[in-house]
Amino acid sequence: MNGLATLLLSYSGFVGLALAMDRHQEQAELPALDGRRRIGWRVLGSLLLVLALMAAIQAEGTSVGISFWLGMLSIAGIACALMFSYAPRRVLSSAAIIGGAGVLAWLNGYAG
């Protein structure tokens, strides 16, 4: 389950980092950013990527987990780019749902 959590958290982290940029804010039709909100998006995106790394390390061990995380980052980055290309207005809602599912999958991995 932690492998799935790694992918889902990575996608949400990339969306958070992308939404810190003016161009992607315009694509998603969100209000313009001030400095504090831009930093907030960056912190949220970075935090989600760190959580994804922690889930990968928990699932696979340290050395394989880092390699696994890098592979999941590639897949999540492609998914994020496709989402911004084809459905930019749905990016924020998809990231919220997918991020929540990633957290639940990770917590389920702790219980199991």
XYZ file of C-alpha atoms in Angstrom:
112
model
C 0.000 0.000 0.000
C 2.878 2.383 0.622
C 3.895 2.184 -3.026
C 0.493 3.543 -3.985
C 0.759 6.178 -1.264
C 4.119 7.261 -2.711
C 2.608 7.825 -6.136
C -0.475 9.652 -4.872
C 1.447 11.921 -2.504
C 3.994 12.687 -5.223
C 1.250 13.791 -7.619
C -0.292 16.071 -5.015
C 3.131 17.467 -4.132
C 3.850 18.340 -7.754
C 0.478 20.055 -8.080
C 1.261 22.078 -4.956
C 4.602 23.161 -6.380
C 3.059 23.959 -9.756
C 0.314 26.086 -8.209
C 3.002 28.292 -6.665
C 3.677 29.590 -10.196
C 1.672 32.393 -11.788
C 1.191 30.576 -15.090
C -0.333 27.502 -13.478
C -2.504 29.656 -11.238
C -3.933 31.247 -14.372
C -4.471 27.849 -15.999
C -6.366 26.578 -12.968
C -8.361 29.838 -12.897
C -7.435 30.548 -9.286
C -7.029 34.065 -7.851
C -3.639 35.753 -8.136
C -1.078 34.878 -5.477
C 0.502 37.145 -2.933
C 3.900 36.311 -1.422
C 2.609 34.379 1.581
C 0.294 32.157 -0.438
C 3.037 31.410 -2.936
C 5.295 30.282 -0.088
C 2.421 28.266 1.367
C 1.961 26.348 -1.889
C 5.697 25.655 -2.053
C 5.813 24.424 1.540
C 2.750 22.223 1.030
C 4.155 20.721 -2.176
C 7.544 20.086 -0.598
C 5.960 18.543 2.494
C 3.911 16.159 0.367
C 7.012 15.103 -1.567
C 8.855 14.427 1.697
C 5.891 12.364 2.930
C 6.028 10.416 -0.332
C 9.718 9.737 0.272
C 8.984 8.541 3.795
C 6.277 6.180 2.478
C 8.678 4.791 -0.142
C 11.428 4.227 2.426
C 8.964 2.522 4.751
C 7.777 0.248 1.947
C 11.102 -0.694 0.370
C 13.908 0.203 2.756
C 16.311 3.108 2.393
C 18.364 2.366 -0.723
C 15.599 0.794 -2.820
C 13.019 3.197 -1.385
C 14.867 6.251 -2.689
C 15.133 4.707 -6.166
C 11.481 3.716 -6.017
C 10.541 7.275 -4.976
C 12.451 8.721 -7.937
C 10.550 6.419 -10.282
C 7.236 7.430 -8.746
C 8.240 11.094 -9.080
C 8.652 10.547 -12.815
C 5.207 9.007 -13.173
C 3.580 11.645 -10.966
C 5.285 14.458 -12.873
C 3.943 13.159 -16.161
C 0.450 12.819 -14.671
C 0.623 16.373 -13.311
C 1.745 17.763 -16.682
C -1.042 15.917 -18.489
C -3.605 17.166 -16.005
C -2.494 20.768 -16.480
C -2.625 20.263 -20.259
C -6.042 18.635 -20.555
C -8.067 19.582 -17.448
C -6.421 22.558 -15.720
C -9.575 23.640 -13.876
C -9.803 20.255 -12.171
C -6.192 20.101 -11.003
C -6.768 21.474 -7.509
C -9.759 19.255 -6.722
C -8.013 16.175 -8.126
C -4.896 16.874 -6.065
C -6.949 17.268 -2.885
C -8.776 13.984 -3.444
C -5.677 12.099 -4.570
C -3.584 13.519 -1.713
C -6.211 12.466 0.810
C -6.281 8.998 -0.696
C -2.486 8.889 -0.492
C -2.516 9.732 3.201
C -5.178 7.101 3.838
C -3.206 4.501 1.872
C -0.094 5.318 3.873
C -1.951 5.093 7.180
C -3.416 1.779 6.058
C 0.135 0.598 5.395
C 1.025 1.439 9.013
C -1.924 -0.556 10.304
C -1.272 -3.548 8.072
